[in-house]
Amino acid sequence: MIAKNLVIVGGGPAGLAAAKSAYDCGERDILILERESELGGILNQCIHNGFGLHTFKEELTGPEYAARYIDEVKKRNIEYKLSSTVIDISSDKVVTYVNSTDGLVQVKAKAVVLACGCRERPRGAINIAGMRGAGVFSAGTAQKLVNIEGYLPGKEVVILGSGDIGLIMARRMTFEGAKVKAVVELMPYSSGLNRNIVQCLNDFDIPLMFSHTVIDIKGKDRVEGVVIAEVDDKLRPMPETAQFIKCDTLLLSVGLLPENELAKNASVALSPVTGGAEVDDTMMTNVEGIFQCGNVLHVHDLVDFVSQESENAGACAVKYINEGAEKCEQVTIKCTKGVRYCVPHKLNCDDNFQSLNFKMRVGNVYKKVELTVTADGVKVYGKKRPVVTPGEMENITLNSQQIEQLKKAKEIVISLEGGQQ
Amino acid sequence: MKDVIIIGSGVIGSGIARELSRYSADIVVLEKGDDVSVGTSKANSGIVHAGFDAVPGSNKAKYNVAGNKMFDELSKTLDFPFRRNGSMVLCFDSADIGALQQLYDKGVANGVEKLSVITGEEARKIEPHLSDKVVACLLAETGGIVSPYELNIAYAENAAVNGVKFEFCKKVTNVSKKDGTFEVTCADGSVYHGRTVINCAGVHADEINNMVCPEKMHIVARKGDYILMDKTAGYLADHTLFQLPTKMGKGVLVTPTTHGNILIGPTAVDVEDKDNVSTSLEQLNIVFDKASLTVPELSRRTIITQFSGLRAHEDCDDFIIGESSVEGFYNVAGIESPGLSASPAIATEIAGQVATKLQLKLNSHFTETRKGIPHFATMSNTERQKLIDSNPLYGKIVCRCEMVTEGEIVSAIRRPVGAKDLDGIKRRTRAGMGRCQAGFCTARVMQILARELGEDMADVTKCGGESFIVEGRTK
Ligand SMILES: Cc1cc2nc3c(=O)[nH]c(=O)nc-3n(C[C@H](O)[C@H](O)[C@H](O)COP(=O)(O)OP(=O)(O)OC[C@H]3O[C@@H](n4cnc5c(N)ncnc54)[C@H](O)[C@@H]3O)c2cc1C
Ligand SMILES: Cc1cc2nc3c(=O)[nH]c(=O)nc-3n(C[C@H](O)[C@H](O)[C@H](O)COP(=O)(O)OP(=O)(O)OC[C@H]3O[C@@H](n4cnc5c(N)ncnc54)[C@H](O)[C@@H]3O)c2cc1C
């Protein structure tokens, strides 16, 4: 068994930003473990533009954005291991990883940052009946095949789900000469970013069919078509609206799930809403010394916010290594009236942040609302929004004065006030 | 001239091939798919039935009870996953307790050991997640679970090591007998001659029989849909939980699998197309609703995949086993449930009959045991370290959900009767069988297959035939 102060699991944008900020806070004994053969995480397959507008004030591709952080990590000589998969983490922070050169190694860490990203929800999880041959892919798998391996999954495509990866793949497949016949979305709204709907569908005349779903997949060895139908207001397909679309490929963009099997082994408590850990304002989970950030904590739509959140996690991990955990009161943040969740989930009353960032998602599309934070019923913060949607994460920052008010409260509530659905 | 031509490489054809390989003989197995275990043997409940269900005196009863007893030893000899977890037949209505008692009596008549009828309360002590509506149950301690495709693969690998030839993509289109020898023709034009033919063609066994035998057969494909749940639901059942058939219908089962998932199903619908294994939403909903009666805590959120299998139901409602009226032509047909459970006993019986007929001598080089692919996921850390030391490819994890290494995948391809496609890899190693259902490892496994088989990634299929994964290169 070897010892390390800080082990970071995952070398995507979250892990890289956490490592950089931990180093800048004075920590030198850091190890990043990444199972792929390169750093950069999911960004390596996102070769489209649109990353980094907030952080770098310019539009980068995924690999370009990742490269900036990889450079920072390399400049600081932070140790990282590639093709190294973490297979277990215990609650006393023994991290077990394997690779071909070191074999199986156990590392006893003072602090662990989990930055392992998320995975896609597969076909089975949404119960689509029909043929069981080839031609059904999750959108991210198709993205990897096209952008990393250089292979086209099919020529005539239907996409189920209007998540961002699905939208981006609609455009990508079109560029590669495939015909995208429709994007079919169960809900009456998209779960993707508005800019992606415009740039990836509208610009290419790809129809987006709301309140529709795939009810059957036809074909024998390979997909030969899908049957879609409109759904009623309880999301039940209406058989009389069924129509057949001929295609050889069905892509699924039906949601991402934080990758939390390791966290479960370490007894980290997970939120049933996000699938990620429940963290306090230092990004620490219920297990002392285990931190989370990035898509493993909750699924982000913009990488800039991943980096920001992860820098906080890295800094707080170093503080924990040096000073130990705070033993203080915590206030839980309650989400109501349209707000589904908020990260962090709780505040430590002894923390002294100059500013604090809260990230949240709403459960439906709402217009003309005020995103409100109250402390024991008293409004501390309000932000008017013309429209909020489940597909776009809401991000608010409170100053030290407002934080003080919250820390004194018995109950903090975040809600949407006014407005209509 | 072959001594024996076996048609079909499901558990029946492969099991017989393995038993026959104890003798010195020239044996070939002709399979229309590109791998073994591509028919019914890959999609079923995976239960090693105790044997209380079959009609006393039937072939089903006889071979089931005999087969069941062989599994402990066979699973060690051939190294496939098997566990005697016990079965329970649940009764939800005190008016039906009589039927439960009848089932018990039938079991005793069939020679099933360790049967008892217990109360609902006692049942819930053993299975705490059972519905409180259960009033009584038949407990069969000899019931077990097996990984059906791993059983099938184990039979085939051991047969191949002992000299049996497996020929794939050989769809038999005609069988005839001339001057005492059989001529077997395949769709690709190839012709095989043999002294004997054993028909193990599953749902298609009637077609094969009807090519040579004056006594015609008729097999209906009866489809059963299943839902498979994540290992996180695994705590919900330890025994195999059947529902007692009532006037309301035949019920579905809830069972753990040998790998710790929960499987629920099957339904029963007769279908025209004997190769169509697509699932239907209506049937899947029935499966879930009925299974929830047994274990109310089942949650749709833990579903990871669905599949269906086809029962080969012959009109006579029993296994047809043995030499037909055409000398040297053997039928092993109508092998619906409990075919898996019966397979070791059927294989021994048929191999014995054929060996006697051909006066075969024992094969002095016969290797009885087979060692499976090492499973990194279930090893201790010390064993893992040793394995990586022996071959660094075991240090590369390819499938994250099931923790499958590149070493295992390469082994699956290079073994006798090796994997050639994604599904073949999946059944041998579990890569792609976990909760992300191959979203993560598809590209990686395609690369390894292409490299090992010397093909392009565009030639890689999911399950043979036209099931290509990708269209071709991008621009
Ligand atoms: C297809 C797609 C398109 C997107 N488009 C945009 C966009 O246009 N603009 C934008 O700003 N944002 C976009 N995003 C969002 C943003 O890129 C992601 O939210 C961000 O990459 C998440 O970073 P992460 O580090 O949390 O996760 P990841 O990038 O997934 O990194 C996690 C890393 O952890 C590693 N890992 C996981 N488990 C283990 C283990 N057990 N052992 C070792 N290593 C492990 C993984 O290999 C991976 O490298 C997009 C995201 C996706 C998926
Ligand atoms: C829903 C369901 C649940 C079941 N549950 C259980 C259970 O829990 N326990 C149990 O003991 N049994 C169970 N069974 C039964 C068991 O699965 C079968 O009895 C067993 O798998 C049959 O094996 P087989 O080798 O006869 O058929 P198959 O596995 O179907 O093999 C036949 C092979 O022949 C090949 N073939 C067909 N035609 C040709 C041709 N013309 N030329 C060349 N090859 C051909 C096919 O491709 C196939 O590979 C279940 C069955 C079903 C459908």
Coordinates of N, CA, C and O in Angstrom, one line a residue, chain B residues 106-240:
Chain B
K106 N -47.2 -34.6 -7.0 CA -46.6 -34.9 -8.4 C -45.0 -35.0 -8.2 O -44.4 -35.9 -8.8
G107 N -44.5 -34.1 -7.5 CA -43.0 -34.0 -7.2 C -42.6 -35.3 -6.6 O -41.6 -35.9 -7.0
V108 N -43.3 -35.8 -5.6 CA -42.9 -37.0 -4.9 C -43.0 -38.2 -5.9 O -42.1 -39.0 -6.0
A109 N -44.1 -38.2 -6.7 CA -44.2 -39.3 -7.7 C -43.0 -39.3 -8.7 O -42.6 -40.3 -9.2
N110 N -42.5 -38.1 -9.0 CA -41.4 -37.9 -9.9 C -40.1 -38.2 -9.3 O -39.0 -38.2 -10.0
G111 N -40.1 -38.5 -8.0 CA -38.8 -38.8 -7.3 C -38.0 -37.5 -6.9 O -36.8 -37.6 -6.7
V112 N -38.7 -36.4 -6.8 CA -38.0 -35.2 -6.3 C -37.8 -35.2 -4.8 O -38.8 -35.5 -4.1
E113 N -36.6 -35.0 -4.4 CA -36.3 -35.0 -2.9 C -36.5 -33.6 -2.3 O -36.5 -32.6 -3.0
K114 N -36.5 -33.6 -1.0 CA -36.5 -32.3 -0.2 C -37.6 -31.3 -0.7 O -37.3 -30.2 -1.0
L115 N -38.8 -31.8 -0.7 CA -40.0 -31.0 -1.0 C -40.7 -30.8 0.3 O -40.8 -31.7 1.1
S116 N -41.3 -29.6 0.5 CA -42.1 -29.4 1.7 C -43.1 -28.2 1.4 O -42.8 -27.4 0.6
V117 N -44.3 -28.3 2.0 CA -45.2 -27.2 1.9 C -45.1 -26.4 3.2 O -45.2 -26.9 4.3
I118 N -44.9 -25.1 3.1 CA -44.7 -24.2 4.3 C -45.7 -23.1 4.2 O -46.3 -22.8 3.2
T119 N -45.9 -22.4 5.3 CA -46.9 -21.3 5.4 C -46.3 -20.0 4.8 O -45.1 -19.9 4.6
G120 N -47.2 -19.1 4.5 CA -46.7 -17.8 4.0 C -45.7 -17.1 5.0 O -44.7 -16.5 4.5
E121 N -46.0 -17.2 6.2 CA -45.1 -16.6 7.2 C -43.7 -17.2 7.2 O -42.7 -16.5 7.2
E122 N -43.7 -18.6 7.1 CA -42.4 -19.2 7.0 C -41.7 -18.8 5.8 O -40.5 -18.7 5.8
A123 N -42.5 -18.7 4.7 CA -41.9 -18.3 3.4 C -41.2 -16.9 3.5 O -40.1 -16.7 3.0
R124 N -41.9 -16.0 4.2 CA -41.4 -14.6 4.3 C -40.2 -14.6 5.2 O -39.4 -13.7 5.1
K125 N -40.0 -15.6 6.1 CA -38.8 -15.6 6.9 C -37.6 -15.9 6.0 O -36.5 -15.4 6.2
I126 N -37.8 -16.8 5.1 CA -36.7 -17.2 4.2 C -36.5 -16.1 3.1 O -35.4 -15.7 2.7
E127 N -37.7 -15.5 2.6 CA -37.6 -14.5 1.6 C -38.3 -13.2 2.1 O -39.5 -13.0 1.9
P128 N -37.6 -12.3 2.8 CA -38.3 -11.2 3.5 C -39.0 -10.2 2.5 O -39.8 -9.5 3.0
H129 N -38.7 -10.2 1.2 CA -39.3 -9.2 0.4 C -40.6 -9.8 -0.4 O -41.1 -9.1 -1.2
L130 N -40.9 -11.0 0.0 CA -42.1 -11.6 -0.5 C -43.4 -10.8 -0.1 O -43.5 -10.3 1.0
S131 N -44.4 -10.8 -1.0 CA -45.6 -10.2 -0.7 C -46.3 -10.8 0.5 O -46.3 -12.0 0.7
D132 N -47.1 -9.9 1.3 CA -47.8 -10.5 2.4 C -49.0 -11.3 1.9 O -49.7 -11.8 2.7
K133 N -49.3 -11.2 0.7 CA -50.5 -11.9 0.2 C -50.2 -13.4 0.0 O -51.1 -14.2 -0.3
V134 N -48.9 -13.8 0.1 CA -48.6 -15.2 0.0 C -49.1 -16.0 1.2 O -48.8 -15.7 2.3
V135 N -50.0 -17.0 1.0 CA -50.5 -17.7 2.1 C -49.8 -19.0 2.4 O -49.8 -19.6 3.5
A136 N -49.2 -19.6 1.3 CA -48.5 -20.9 1.5 C -47.6 -21.1 0.3 O -47.7 -20.4 -0.7
C137 N -46.6 -22.0 0.5 CA -45.8 -22.2 -0.7 C -45.1 -23.6 -0.6 O -45.0 -24.2 0.4
L138 N -44.8 -24.1 -1.8 CA -44.1 -25.4 -2.0 C -42.6 -25.0 -2.1 O -42.2 -24.2 -2.9
L139 N -41.8 -25.6 -1.2 CA -40.4 -25.3 -1.2 C -39.7 -26.5 -1.8 O -39.9 -27.6 -1.3
A140 N -38.9 -26.3 -2.8 CA -38.1 -27.4 -3.4 C -36.7 -27.0 -3.3 O -36.1 -26.2 -4.0
E141 N -36.0 -27.6 -2.3 CA -34.6 -27.3 -2.0 C -33.7 -27.7 -3.1 O -32.5 -27.1 -3.2
T142 N -34.1 -28.6 -4.0 CA -33.1 -29.0 -5.0 C -33.1 -28.2 -6.3 O -32.4 -28.3 -7.2
G143 N -34.1 -27.2 -6.3 CA -34.1 -26.3 -7.4 C -32.8 -25.5 -7.5 O -32.2 -25.2 -6.5
G144 N -32.4 -25.1 -8.7 CA -31.1 -24.4 -8.8 C -31.2 -23.3 -10.0 O -32.2 -23.2 -10.7
I145 N -30.1 -22.6 -10.1 CA -30.0 -21.6 -11.2 C -28.7 -21.9 -11.9 O -27.7 -22.2 -11.3
V146 N -28.7 -21.6 -13.3 CA -27.5 -21.9 -14.1 C -27.4 -20.7 -15.1 O -28.4 -20.1 -15.4
S147 N -26.2 -20.4 -15.5 CA -26.0 -19.5 -16.6 C -26.1 -20.3 -17.9 O -25.2 -21.0 -18.2
P148 N -27.3 -20.2 -18.6 CA -27.6 -21.2 -19.6 C -26.6 -21.1 -20.8 O -26.1 -22.1 -21.3
Y149 N -26.2 -19.9 -21.2 CA -25.2 -19.8 -22.3 C -23.8 -20.2 -21.9 O -23.1 -20.8 -22.7
E150 N -23.5 -20.0 -20.6 CA -22.2 -20.5 -20.2 C -22.1 -22.0 -20.1 O -21.1 -22.6 -20.3
L151 N -23.3 -22.6 -19.7 CA -23.4 -24.1 -19.8 C -23.2 -24.6 -21.2 O -22.4 -25.5 -21.5
N152 N -23.9 -23.9 -22.1 CA -23.8 -24.3 -23.5 C -22.4 -24.1 -24.1 O -21.9 -25.0 -24.7
I153 N -21.7 -23.0 -23.7 CA -20.4 -22.8 -24.2 C -19.4 -23.8 -23.6 O -18.5 -24.3 -24.3
A154 N -19.6 -24.1 -22.3 CA -18.7 -25.1 -21.7 C -18.8 -26.4 -22.3 O -17.8 -27.1 -22.6
Y155 N -20.1 -26.9 -22.6 CA -20.2 -28.2 -23.3 C -19.4 -28.1 -24.7 O -18.7 -29.0 -25.0
A156 N -19.6 -27.0 -25.4 CA -19.1 -26.9 -26.8 C -17.5 -26.9 -26.7 O -16.9 -27.6 -27.5
E157 N -17.0 -26.1 -25.8 CA -15.5 -26.0 -25.7 C -14.9 -27.3 -25.4 O -13.9 -27.8 -26.0
N158 N -15.6 -28.0 -24.4 CA -15.0 -29.3 -24.0 C -15.1 -30.3 -25.2 O -14.2 -31.1 -25.4
A159 N -16.2 -30.3 -25.9 CA -16.4 -31.2 -27.1 C -15.3 -30.9 -28.1 O -14.7 -31.8 -28.7
A160 N -15.1 -29.6 -28.4 CA -14.1 -29.2 -29.4 C -12.7 -29.7 -29.0 O -11.9 -30.2 -29.8
V161 N -12.4 -29.5 -27.7 CA -11.0 -29.9 -27.2 C -10.9 -31.4 -27.5 O -9.8 -31.9 -27.7
N162 N -12.0 -32.1 -27.4 CA -12.0 -33.6 -27.6 C -12.2 -34.0 -29.0 O -12.6 -35.2 -29.2
G163 N -12.1 -33.1 -29.9 CA -12.1 -33.5 -31.3 C -13.3 -33.2 -32.1 O -13.3 -33.4 -33.3
V164 N -14.4 -32.8 -31.5 CA -15.6 -32.5 -32.3 C -15.4 -31.2 -33.1 O -14.9 -30.2 -32.7
K165 N -15.8 -31.3 -34.4 CA -15.7 -30.1 -35.3 C -17.0 -29.3 -35.2 O -18.1 -29.9 -35.4
F166 N -16.9 -28.0 -35.0 CA -18.1 -27.1 -35.0 C -18.1 -26.3 -36.3 O -17.1 -25.6 -36.5
E167 N -19.1 -26.4 -37.1 CA -19.1 -25.6 -38.4 C -20.3 -24.7 -38.3 O -21.4 -25.0 -38.0
F168 N -19.9 -23.4 -38.5 CA -20.9 -22.3 -38.3 C -21.5 -21.8 -39.7 O -20.8 -22.1 -40.7
C169 N -22.5 -21.0 -39.6 CA -23.2 -20.5 -40.8 C -23.5 -21.7 -41.8 O -23.4 -21.6 -43.0
K170 N -23.9 -22.8 -41.2 CA -24.3 -24.0 -41.9 C -25.8 -24.2 -41.7 O -26.1 -25.0 -40.7
K171 N -26.6 -23.6 -42.5 CA -28.1 -23.9 -42.3 C -28.5 -25.1 -43.1 O -28.4 -25.1 -44.3
V172 N -28.9 -26.1 -42.4 CA -29.3 -27.4 -43.0 C -30.6 -27.2 -43.8 O -31.6 -26.7 -43.2
T173 N -30.6 -27.5 -45.1 CA -31.8 -27.3 -45.9 C -32.3 -28.7 -46.4 O -33.5 -28.7 -46.8
N174 N -31.5 -29.7 -46.3 CA -32.1 -31.0 -46.6 C -31.3 -32.2 -46.0 O -30.1 -32.1 -45.8
V175 N -32.1 -33.2 -45.6 CA -31.5 -34.4 -45.0 C -32.1 -35.5 -45.8 O -33.3 -35.6 -45.9
S176 N -31.3 -36.4 -46.3 CA -31.9 -37.6 -47.0 C -31.0 -38.8 -46.7 O -29.8 -38.7 -46.3
K177 N -31.6 -40.0 -46.9 CA -30.8 -41.2 -46.7 C -30.8 -42.0 -47.9 O -31.8 -42.3 -48.5
K178 N -29.5 -42.4 -48.4 CA -29.3 -43.2 -49.6 C -28.4 -44.3 -49.2 O -27.3 -44.0 -48.7
D179 N -28.7 -45.5 -49.6 CA -27.8 -46.7 -49.4 C -27.2 -46.7 -48.0 O -26.0 -46.8 -47.8
G180 N -28.0 -46.5 -47.0 CA -27.6 -46.6 -45.6 C -26.8 -45.4 -45.1 O -26.4 -45.4 -43.9
T181 N -26.5 -44.4 -45.9 CA -25.8 -43.2 -45.4 C -26.7 -42.0 -45.6 O -27.5 -41.9 -46.5
F182 N -26.4 -41.0 -44.7 CA -27.2 -39.8 -44.7 C -26.4 -38.7 -45.5 O -25.2 -38.6 -45.4
E183 N -27.2 -37.9 -46.3 CA -26.6 -36.8 -47.0 C -27.3 -35.5 -46.4 O -28.5 -35.4 -46.5
V184 N -26.5 -34.7 -45.9 CA -27.0 -33.4 -45.3 C -26.5 -32.2 -46.1 O -25.3 -32.0 -46.3
T185 N -27.5 -31.5 -46.6 CA -27.1 -30.3 -47.5 C -27.4 -29.0 -46.7 O -28.4 -28.9 -46.0
C186 N -26.5 -28.1 -46.9 CA -26.6 -26.8 -46.3 C -26.9 -25.7 -47.3 O -26.7 -25.8 -48.5
A187 N -27.4 -24.6 -46.8 CA -27.8 -23.4 -47.6 C -26.7 -22.9 -48.5 O -26.9 -22.4 -49.6
D188 N -25.4 -23.0 -48.0 CA -24.3 -22.5 -48.8 C -23.8 -23.5 -49.8 O -22.8 -23.4 -50.4
G189 N -24.6 -24.6 -49.9 CA -24.2 -25.6 -51.0 C -23.3 -26.8 -50.5 O -23.2 -27.8 -51.2
S190 N -22.8 -26.6 -49.3 CA -21.9 -27.7 -48.8 C -22.8 -29.0 -48.4 O -23.9 -28.8 -48.1
V191 N -22.1 -30.1 -48.6 CA -22.8 -31.4 -48.4 C -22.0 -32.2 -47.4 O -20.8 -32.3 -47.5
Y192 N -22.6 -32.8 -46.4 CA -21.9 -33.7 -45.5 C -22.6 -35.1 -45.6 O -23.8 -35.2 -45.7
H193 N -21.7 -36.1 -45.5 CA -22.2 -37.5 -45.4 C -22.0 -38.1 -44.0 O -20.9 -37.9 -43.5
G194 N -22.9 -38.8 -43.5 CA -22.8 -39.3 -42.2 C -23.5 -40.7 -42.0 O -24.4 -41.0 -42.7
R195 N -23.0 -41.4 -41.0 CA -23.6 -42.7 -40.7 C -24.8 -42.5 -39.8 O -25.8 -43.2 -39.9
T196 N -24.8 -41.4 -39.0 CA -25.9 -41.1 -38.2 C -26.1 -39.6 -38.2 O -25.2 -38.8 -38.4
V197 N -27.4 -39.2 -37.9 CA -27.7 -37.7 -37.8 C -28.5 -37.5 -36.5 O -29.4 -38.3 -36.2
I198 N -28.1 -36.5 -35.8 CA -28.9 -36.2 -34.5 C -29.5 -34.8 -34.7 O -28.8 -33.8 -34.9
N199 N -30.8 -34.8 -34.7 CA -31.5 -33.5 -34.9 C -31.8 -32.8 -33.6 O -32.6 -33.2 -32.8
C200 N -31.0 -31.7 -33.4 CA -31.2 -30.9 -32.2 C -31.4 -29.4 -32.6 O -30.8 -28.5 -32.1
A201 N -32.3 -29.2 -33.6 CA -32.5 -27.9 -34.2 C -33.5 -27.0 -33.5 O -34.0 -26.1 -34.0
G202 N -33.8 -27.3 -32.2 CA -34.7 -26.4 -31.4 C -36.0 -26.2 -32.1 O -36.7 -27.2 -32.4
V203 N -36.5 -25.0 -32.2 CA -37.8 -24.7 -32.8 C -37.9 -25.2 -34.2 O -39.0 -25.3 -34.8
H204 N -36.7 -25.4 -34.9 CA -36.8 -25.9 -36.3 C -36.7 -27.4 -36.4 O -36.5 -27.9 -37.5
A205 N -36.7 -28.1 -35.3 CA -36.4 -29.6 -35.3 C -37.5 -30.3 -36.1 O -37.3 -31.3 -36.7
D206 N -38.7 -29.7 -36.1 CA -39.8 -30.4 -36.9 C -39.4 -30.3 -38.4 O -39.6 -31.3 -39.1
E207 N -38.9 -29.2 -38.9 CA -38.6 -29.1 -40.3 C -37.5 -30.1 -40.7 O -37.6 -30.8 -41.7
I208 N -36.5 -30.3 -39.8 CA -35.4 -31.2 -40.1 C -36.0 -32.7 -40.1 O -35.7 -33.4 -41.0
N209 N -36.8 -33.0 -39.1 CA -37.4 -34.3 -39.0 C -38.2 -34.6 -40.3 O -38.1 -35.7 -40.9
N210 N -39.0 -33.6 -40.7 CA -39.9 -33.8 -41.8 C -39.2 -34.0 -43.1 O -39.8 -34.4 -44.1
M211 N -37.9 -33.7 -43.2 CA -37.2 -33.9 -44.4 C -36.9 -35.4 -44.6 O -36.8 -35.8 -45.8
V212 N -36.8 -36.2 -43.6 CA -36.4 -37.6 -43.8 C -37.4 -38.6 -43.2 O -37.4 -39.7 -43.6
C213 N -38.2 -38.1 -42.2 CA -39.0 -39.1 -41.5 C -40.4 -39.1 -42.0 O -41.0 -38.1 -42.2
P214 N -41.0 -40.3 -42.2 CA -42.4 -40.4 -42.6 C -43.3 -39.9 -41.5 O -44.4 -39.4 -41.8
E215 N -42.9 -40.0 -40.2 CA -43.8 -39.5 -39.1 C -43.5 -38.1 -39.0 O -42.4 -37.7 -38.6
K216 N -44.5 -37.3 -39.2 CA -44.3 -35.8 -39.2 C -44.4 -35.2 -37.8 O -45.1 -35.8 -37.0
M217 N -43.7 -34.1 -37.6 CA -43.8 -33.4 -36.4 C -44.3 -32.0 -36.6 O -44.2 -31.5 -37.7
H218 N -44.8 -31.4 -35.5 CA -45.2 -30.0 -35.6 C -44.8 -29.3 -34.4 O -45.3 -29.6 -33.3
I219 N -44.0 -28.3 -34.6 CA -43.5 -27.5 -33.4 C -44.0 -26.1 -33.5 O -43.8 -25.4 -34.6
V220 N -44.5 -25.6 -32.5 CA -45.0 -24.2 -32.4 C -43.9 -23.4 -31.6 O -43.4 -23.9 -30.6
A221 N -43.6 -22.2 -32.1 CA -42.7 -21.4 -31.3 C -43.5 -20.5 -30.3 O -44.4 -19.8 -30.7
R222 N -43.3 -20.7 -29.0 CA -44.0 -20.0 -28.0 C -43.1 -19.0 -27.3 O -42.2 -19.4 -26.6
K223 N -43.4 -17.8 -27.5 CA -42.5 -16.8 -27.1 C -42.7 -16.4 -25.6 O -43.8 -16.3 -25.2
G224 N -41.5 -16.1 -24.9 CA -41.6 -15.6 -23.6 C -40.7 -14.4 -23.4 O -39.6 -14.4 -23.8
D225 N -41.3 -13.3 -23.0 CA -40.6 -12.0 -22.8 C -40.1 -12.0 -21.3 O -40.8 -12.4 -20.4
Y226 N -38.9 -11.3 -21.2 CA -38.3 -11.2 -19.9 C -37.8 -9.8 -19.6 O -37.5 -9.0 -20.6
I227 N -37.7 -9.4 -18.4 CA -37.1 -8.2 -18.0 C -35.9 -8.5 -17.0 O -36.1 -9.3 -16.1
L228 N -34.8 -7.9 -17.3 CA -33.6 -8.1 -16.4 C -33.3 -6.9 -15.6 O -33.4 -5.8 -16.1
M229 N -33.1 -7.1 -14.3 CA -32.8 -5.9 -13.5 C -31.4 -5.9 -13.0 O -30.7 -6.9 -12.9
D230 N -31.0 -4.7 -12.6 CA -29.7 -4.4 -12.1 C -29.3 -5.3 -10.9 O -30.2 -5.7 -10.1
K231 N -28.0 -5.4 -10.7 CA -27.6 -6.2 -9.5 C -28.0 -5.4 -8.2 O -28.1 -6.1 -7.1
T232 N -28.2 -4.1 -8.3 CA -28.7 -3.4 -7.1 C -30.0 -3.9 -6.6 O -30.4 -3.7 -5.5
A233 N -30.8 -4.6 -7.5 CA -32.1 -5.2 -7.1 C -31.9 -6.6 -6.6 O -32.8 -7.2 -6.1
G234 N -30.7 -7.1 -6.6 CA -30.4 -8.5 -6.3 C -30.8 -9.0 -5.0 O -31.1 -10.1 -4.8
Y235 N -30.9 -8.0 -4.0 CA -31.3 -8.4 -2.6 C -32.7 -8.9 -2.5 O -33.2 -9.4 -1.5
L236 N -33.5 -8.6 -3.6 CA -35.0 -8.8 -3.5 C -35.4 -10.3 -3.5 O -36.5 -10.6 -3.0
A237 N -34.6 -11.2 -4.0 CA -34.9 -12.6 -4.0 C -33.7 -13.4 -4.0 O -32.7 -13.1 -4.7
D238 N -33.7 -14.5 -3.2 CA -32.6 -15.5 -3.2 C -33.1 -16.8 -3.8 O -32.4 -17.4 -4.6
H239 N -34.3 -17.2 -3.5 CA -34.9 -18.4 -4.2 C -35.5 -18.0 -5.5 O -35.8 -16.9 -5.8
T240 N -35.7 -19.0 -6.3 CA -36.5 -18.8 -7.5 C -38.0 -18.9 -7.1 O -38.4 -19.8 -6.5

